[in-house]
Amino acid sequence: MTEAPLAGRRFYFVGIGGAGLSAYANIARAWGAEVRGWDARETIFMGTLGGVAVDVGGEPSPPPGYEVVLSTAHAGRVEGLPRADFLAELVALRRSIVVGGAHGKTTTAAMVAFALRELGHDPAWIVGGVVPQLGGNAGVGEGWLVVEGDESDRSIGLLRPEIGVVTNVELDHHATFASEAELEDFFETWLAGVPAVVRGRELEPVSFDLAVPGEHNRLNAAAALAALELAGIPRSDAEPVLARFEGVGRRFELVGERGGVRVYDDYAHNPTEISAALRTARERTERRLVAVYQPHVYERTRQLAGELGAALGLADAVVVTDVIGGRDAPREGVTGKLVLDHVPEGVRRGWAPTLEDAALVTIAWARPGDLVVTLGVGEPWRIARAIVEGVEA
């Protein structure tokens, strides 16, 4: 590969503030392209885009001569290349490791990239979260390219890596797959075209100590180790490095503590992930556990309201906001209240349609010694920050 395989090209990323497109933009400019972009609002990922001209608000307006790359959330706003096709182009330009699966793919991909970098292999990486130890959600080394794939729109099926990882299989995207069996067949069809394969369900959790908590992270580390072995890294070299991995932003991330109330934020958005996050939280407090959840995607909320409510019931008190859309159209009768109604009796319940409402309710409930976890795909981190700022010192 040349040092600048995208030299001479100009890209305008529509949705550049998202986890994916912000990473693609950083890779593209590192590989020689001129980059600009647009998003509807400020996001936490824009902090990684220093020096990139970004239009915020209104409608996207690509300059003449720029190739447009569209995030899934903004498909149809302007004509352009779907982000999945652009990612497939990036993967084709480098020896690549692609990590997919229902849960843990961001952390597993970040673990692989971190180990490769710490062991001197100079990787590039594109993951769906900010990794403080790596300095962001994208890196531009000259070695392996480590990528988090996405099954939600089947786009991982377009990627042709040298090593493919599927952490686990569980139906999460009901508008894309009719059953878990269909999802299983999809992943197996993708893996059939990959030279070297890791299936997380065939692995035992690692037994050595990790800096990140939870049994789910022991499984993530096992998948990362297996991928690293396929990339030529001995386990004896990789294990002590993975033990130092401190996690991904919005993965049980401590936002702050004030007035004796600790506030964590987590990306968990489906029943399995919510259960894992709340079990991890329960291990860290002998007092009340408060969960604040922002549902994501109307169809998931409709299909899994009972399971979501049951998972949230692991907390002592639960606050639920309305659904954040964007991926699918609203459905009559499907709101966050549907989830809240399935939270078990005996758990204190609060309905807070907006993020601001959720922060105010939680601040009113919070007592010294409580542990609060905000959960969801959208912007529950804003709730977490507001709680830390609003609790009386």
XYZ file of C-alpha atoms in Angstrom:
393
model
C 0.000 0.000 0.000
C 1.229 3.497 -0.754
C 1.454 5.931 2.146
C -1.427 8.010 0.733
C -3.797 5.695 -1.184
C -6.567 8.319 -1.189
C -4.384 11.231 -2.295
C -6.106 13.610 -4.695
C -9.640 12.705 -3.580
C -12.007 14.996 -1.673
C -14.754 13.688 0.610
C -17.760 15.308 2.275
C -19.069 13.108 5.096
C -22.771 13.536 5.856
C -23.133 12.506 9.491
C -19.482 13.177 10.276
C -20.237 13.539 13.986
C -21.185 9.876 14.332
C -18.952 7.155 15.751
C -18.394 5.598 12.345
C -18.071 8.522 9.960
C -15.830 10.538 12.261
C -13.426 7.583 12.209
C -13.693 7.195 8.425
C -12.995 10.902 8.012
C -9.849 10.703 10.118
C -8.593 7.671 8.209
C -9.375 9.302 4.857
C -7.417 12.479 5.600
C -4.513 10.452 7.025
C -4.446 8.488 3.792
C -4.165 11.638 1.719
C -7.727 12.835 1.053
C -9.150 16.312 1.621
C -12.027 16.024 4.108
C -15.050 18.108 5.108
C -18.405 17.190 6.569
C -21.810 17.965 8.053
C -23.914 16.859 11.002
C -27.214 17.934 12.476
C -25.721 18.782 15.878
C -22.550 18.758 17.937
C -21.476 15.295 19.117
C -18.818 13.858 21.400
C -16.943 12.506 18.370
C -16.372 15.934 16.839
C -13.566 16.382 19.342
C -11.554 13.896 17.289
C -11.873 15.984 14.102
C -9.445 18.803 14.812
C -8.722 20.773 11.642
C -11.670 19.362 9.680
C -14.246 21.893 8.446
C -17.632 20.760 9.780
C -21.030 22.300 9.000
C -23.439 21.926 11.949
C -27.207 22.256 11.591
C -29.404 23.026 8.628
C -28.975 20.718 5.667
C -25.768 19.246 4.201
C -24.253 21.247 1.366
C -21.440 19.347 -0.363
C -18.959 21.649 -2.158
C -18.476 21.061 -5.877
C -16.000 18.323 -6.663
C -16.403 16.424 -3.388
C -17.421 12.779 -3.178
C -20.272 12.443 -0.673
C -20.249 9.637 1.910
C -23.561 9.145 3.757
C -24.169 7.710 7.200
C -27.129 5.356 7.509
C -28.925 7.859 9.743
C -28.890 10.511 6.997
C -29.537 8.377 3.929
C -31.658 10.272 1.408
C -30.666 13.793 2.459
C -28.323 14.083 -0.520
C -26.981 11.778 -3.198
C -23.830 9.925 -2.197
C -21.980 6.716 -1.437
C -23.348 4.705 1.502
C -20.869 4.612 4.357
C -20.762 0.800 4.138
C -19.353 0.934 0.606
C -16.720 3.445 1.666
C -15.675 1.247 4.590
C -15.402 -1.734 2.246
C -12.995 0.320 0.136
C -10.854 1.104 3.191
C -10.768 -2.553 4.275
C -9.682 -3.587 0.774
C -6.686 -1.242 0.958
C -5.001 -2.961 3.911
C -4.503 -6.305 5.664
C -7.554 -6.163 7.890
C -9.154 -7.672 10.980
C -12.934 -7.124 11.177
C -14.880 -7.726 14.402
C -18.648 -8.238 14.377
C -21.278 -9.693 16.691
C -24.279 -8.688 18.767
C -22.316 -7.620 21.853
C -18.763 -6.589 22.636
C -17.528 -5.829 19.145
C -16.365 -2.300 19.974
C -14.421 -3.420 23.034
C -12.986 -6.487 21.291
C -11.834 -4.469 18.267
C -10.319 -1.853 20.590
C -8.514 -4.572 22.549
C -6.989 -5.947 19.336
C -5.880 -2.502 18.166
C -4.460 -1.627 21.596
C -2.434 -4.842 21.794
C -1.092 -4.453 18.261
C -0.038 -0.872 18.974
C 1.545 -1.627 22.342
C 3.483 -4.530 20.828
C 4.936 -2.316 18.095
C 2.853 -3.400 15.101
C 1.645 0.153 14.226
C -2.020 -0.658 13.424
C -4.734 1.522 11.974
C -8.158 1.157 13.558
C -11.798 2.182 13.194
C -14.002 1.444 16.204
C -17.404 2.656 17.348
C -16.283 4.442 20.483
C -13.592 6.726 21.825
C -10.707 4.710 23.288
C -8.754 6.971 25.667
C -5.624 4.798 25.620
C -5.598 4.965 21.820
C -6.416 8.666 21.654
C -9.753 8.356 19.827
C -11.931 6.108 17.700
C -9.557 5.949 14.717
C -5.843 5.483 14.217
C -3.719 5.672 11.120
C -0.704 3.369 11.493
C 0.868 1.427 8.652
C 0.166 -2.082 9.987
C -3.038 -4.089 10.292
C -6.339 -2.241 9.889
C -8.703 -3.230 12.737
C -12.373 -2.489 12.009
C -15.632 -2.865 13.895
C -18.240 -4.233 11.482
C -21.996 -3.694 11.662
C -24.677 -6.306 11.116
C -27.574 -3.925 11.798
C -27.784 -3.055 8.093
C -25.901 -6.158 6.851
C -22.968 -3.945 5.861
C -20.388 -6.199 7.507
C -21.185 -8.611 4.697
C -19.473 -6.233 2.248
C -16.151 -6.380 4.093
C -13.403 -8.772 2.972
C -10.827 -8.965 5.753
C -8.027 -11.443 6.291
C -9.295 -12.222 9.811
C -12.970 -12.169 10.800
C -14.317 -12.268 14.365
C -17.899 -12.839 15.500
C -18.104 -12.268 19.243
C -21.590 -13.749 19.682
C -24.962 -14.063 17.942
C -28.194 -12.665 19.380
C -31.109 -11.049 17.572
C -30.980 -7.307 18.214
C -32.010 -5.705 14.921
C -35.547 -6.889 14.318
C -36.149 -4.690 11.287
C -33.200 -6.353 9.492
C -33.436 -10.000 10.562
C -36.604 -12.016 11.080
C -35.011 -14.489 13.502
C -31.806 -15.407 15.269
C -31.434 -18.290 12.821
C -31.409 -15.824 9.932
C -28.758 -13.746 11.709
C -26.694 -16.890 12.340
C -26.882 -17.810 8.649
C -25.854 -14.271 7.691
C -22.738 -14.339 9.866
C -21.775 -17.828 8.675
C -22.147 -16.764 5.045
C -19.854 -13.812 5.719
C -17.286 -15.926 7.562
C -17.237 -18.442 4.704
C -15.455 -15.812 2.614
C -12.894 -14.930 5.308
C -9.567 -16.816 5.364
C -9.137 -16.904 9.168
C -12.079 -16.976 11.588
C -12.763 -16.511 15.316
C -16.134 -17.527 16.780
C -16.490 -16.174 20.281
C -19.051 -18.791 21.315
C -16.351 -21.474 20.966
C -14.052 -19.762 23.498
C -13.761 -19.803 27.278
C -13.447 -16.485 29.159
C -9.857 -15.518 29.956
C -8.707 -16.360 33.467
C -6.179 -13.568 34.015
C -7.058 -10.264 35.668
C -8.308 -7.416 33.478
C -8.507 -3.690 34.123
C -12.078 -3.700 32.742
C -14.794 -5.302 34.885
C -17.347 -7.986 34.129
C -17.566 -11.517 32.757
C -18.538 -10.109 29.375
C -15.126 -8.448 29.118
C -13.405 -11.755 29.862
C -15.212 -13.134 26.819
C -14.249 -10.088 24.757
C -10.610 -10.589 25.754
C -10.769 -14.243 24.724
C -11.945 -13.264 21.238
C -9.275 -10.564 21.004
C -6.561 -13.063 22.006
C -7.705 -15.528 19.371
C -7.630 -12.838 16.671
C -4.185 -11.688 17.765
C -2.891 -15.268 17.561
C -4.149 -15.481 13.979
C -2.294 -12.210 13.292
C 0.918 -13.825 14.524
C 1.009 -12.510 18.101
C 1.841 -15.154 20.758
C -0.563 -15.350 23.681
C 2.346 -14.893 26.079
C 2.969 -11.469 24.536
C -0.680 -10.437 24.178
C -2.051 -11.393 27.613
C -0.091 -8.895 29.751
C -0.953 -6.109 27.292
C -4.680 -6.908 27.298
C -4.575 -6.919 31.093
C -3.696 -3.201 30.897
C -6.564 -2.275 28.548
C -8.796 0.233 30.359
C -11.851 0.242 28.127
C -13.828 2.285 25.632
C -15.695 5.517 26.274
C -19.337 4.970 27.222
C -18.573 1.393 28.318
C -19.236 1.563 32.053
C -17.417 4.889 32.109
C -17.261 6.844 35.358
C -18.606 10.306 34.492
C -18.181 11.757 37.968
C -19.036 11.713 41.654
C -20.738 14.451 43.618
C -22.502 14.534 46.948
C -21.686 10.863 47.474
C -23.452 9.884 44.234
C -21.372 8.063 41.616
C -22.564 8.328 38.013
C -21.530 5.910 35.265
C -22.502 5.940 31.590
C -22.813 2.863 29.391
C -23.691 2.189 25.746
C -25.819 -0.826 26.699
C -29.090 -0.703 24.778
C -30.529 -4.220 24.605
C -31.517 -6.643 27.385
C -28.283 -8.652 27.443
C -26.067 -5.583 27.546
C -28.231 -3.782 30.103
C -28.152 -6.845 32.363
C -24.354 -7.059 32.079
C -23.923 -3.360 32.866
C -26.247 -3.447 35.867
C -24.689 -6.620 37.280
C -21.296 -4.936 37.024
C -22.729 -1.864 38.745
C -24.313 -3.956 41.495
C -20.889 -5.323 42.389
C -19.736 -1.754 43.049
C -22.336 -0.573 45.522
C -24.015 -1.737 48.715
C -26.552 1.076 48.438
C -29.219 1.859 45.831
C -28.636 1.279 42.148
C -30.464 3.717 39.835
C -30.766 2.973 36.095
C -31.629 5.671 33.551
C -32.439 4.305 30.086
C -33.009 5.959 26.723
C -34.616 3.397 24.360
C -33.268 3.259 20.813
C -35.127 2.151 17.657
C -38.907 1.781 17.674
C -38.992 -1.782 16.382
C -36.510 -3.014 19.015
C -38.538 -1.235 21.690
C -41.762 -2.839 20.460
C -40.297 -6.323 20.172
C -38.255 -6.326 23.374
C -40.215 -4.109 25.781
C -40.742 -6.985 28.210
C -37.130 -8.117 28.154
C -35.863 -4.538 28.449
C -38.106 -3.864 31.441
C -36.991 -7.101 33.128
C -33.311 -6.251 32.604
C -33.792 -2.770 34.053
C -35.463 -4.426 37.039
C -31.989 -5.407 38.264
C -31.823 -1.822 39.582
C -33.622 -0.467 42.632
C -34.989 2.543 40.751
C -35.494 3.073 37.012
C -36.034 6.190 34.917
C -36.959 5.752 31.234
C -37.058 8.424 28.513
C -38.886 8.363 25.229
C -37.452 6.465 22.243
C -34.703 8.069 20.196
C -35.459 7.363 16.547
C -33.515 7.963 13.375
C -33.041 4.384 12.219
C -36.741 3.581 11.793
C -40.059 5.415 11.703
C -42.183 5.982 14.827
C -44.875 3.399 15.480
C -48.216 4.146 17.083
C -48.214 3.256 20.752
C -44.475 2.596 20.917
C -42.810 4.927 23.413
C -40.377 4.521 26.269
C -43.396 4.167 28.536
C -43.890 0.710 27.038
C -40.547 -0.366 28.528
C -41.230 1.311 31.860
C -44.543 -0.539 32.174
C -42.588 -3.836 32.072
C -40.211 -2.937 34.896
C -41.056 -5.322 37.778
C -43.233 -4.287 40.688
C -41.212 -3.213 43.692
C -38.778 -1.179 41.603
C -39.272 2.572 41.813
C -40.239 3.818 38.335
C -40.048 7.239 36.724
C -41.296 8.369 33.312
C -39.184 11.223 31.898
C -39.832 11.818 28.180
C -36.800 14.059 27.536
C -33.164 13.869 28.567
C -33.656 16.993 30.661
C -36.637 15.413 32.431
C -34.586 12.292 33.170
C -31.760 14.294 34.708
C -34.158 16.277 36.911
C -35.999 13.157 38.145
C -32.739 11.363 38.923
C -31.287 14.385 40.747
C -34.448 14.579 42.859
C -34.185 10.875 43.738
C -30.418 10.654 44.300
C -29.085 10.152 47.831
C -25.503 9.845 49.124
C -24.184 6.363 48.442
C -26.342 5.790 45.341
C -24.777 4.541 42.116
C -26.435 5.812 38.912
C -25.954 4.225 35.485
C -27.209 5.961 32.326
C -27.823 3.533 29.464
C -28.471 3.729 25.724
C -27.191 4.400 22.216
C -28.202 8.014 21.834
C -27.087 10.738 24.220
C -27.705 9.475 27.757
C -24.188 10.719 28.503
C -25.796 14.167 28.547
C -28.068 12.954 31.346
C -25.035 11.618 33.229
C -23.206 14.928 33.018
C -26.300 16.875 34.070
C -26.747 14.615 37.098
C -23.146 15.118 38.212
C -23.545 18.877 37.818
C -26.971 18.987 39.488
C -26.555 16.821 42.575
C -25.992 18.927 45.672
C -22.387 18.775 46.837
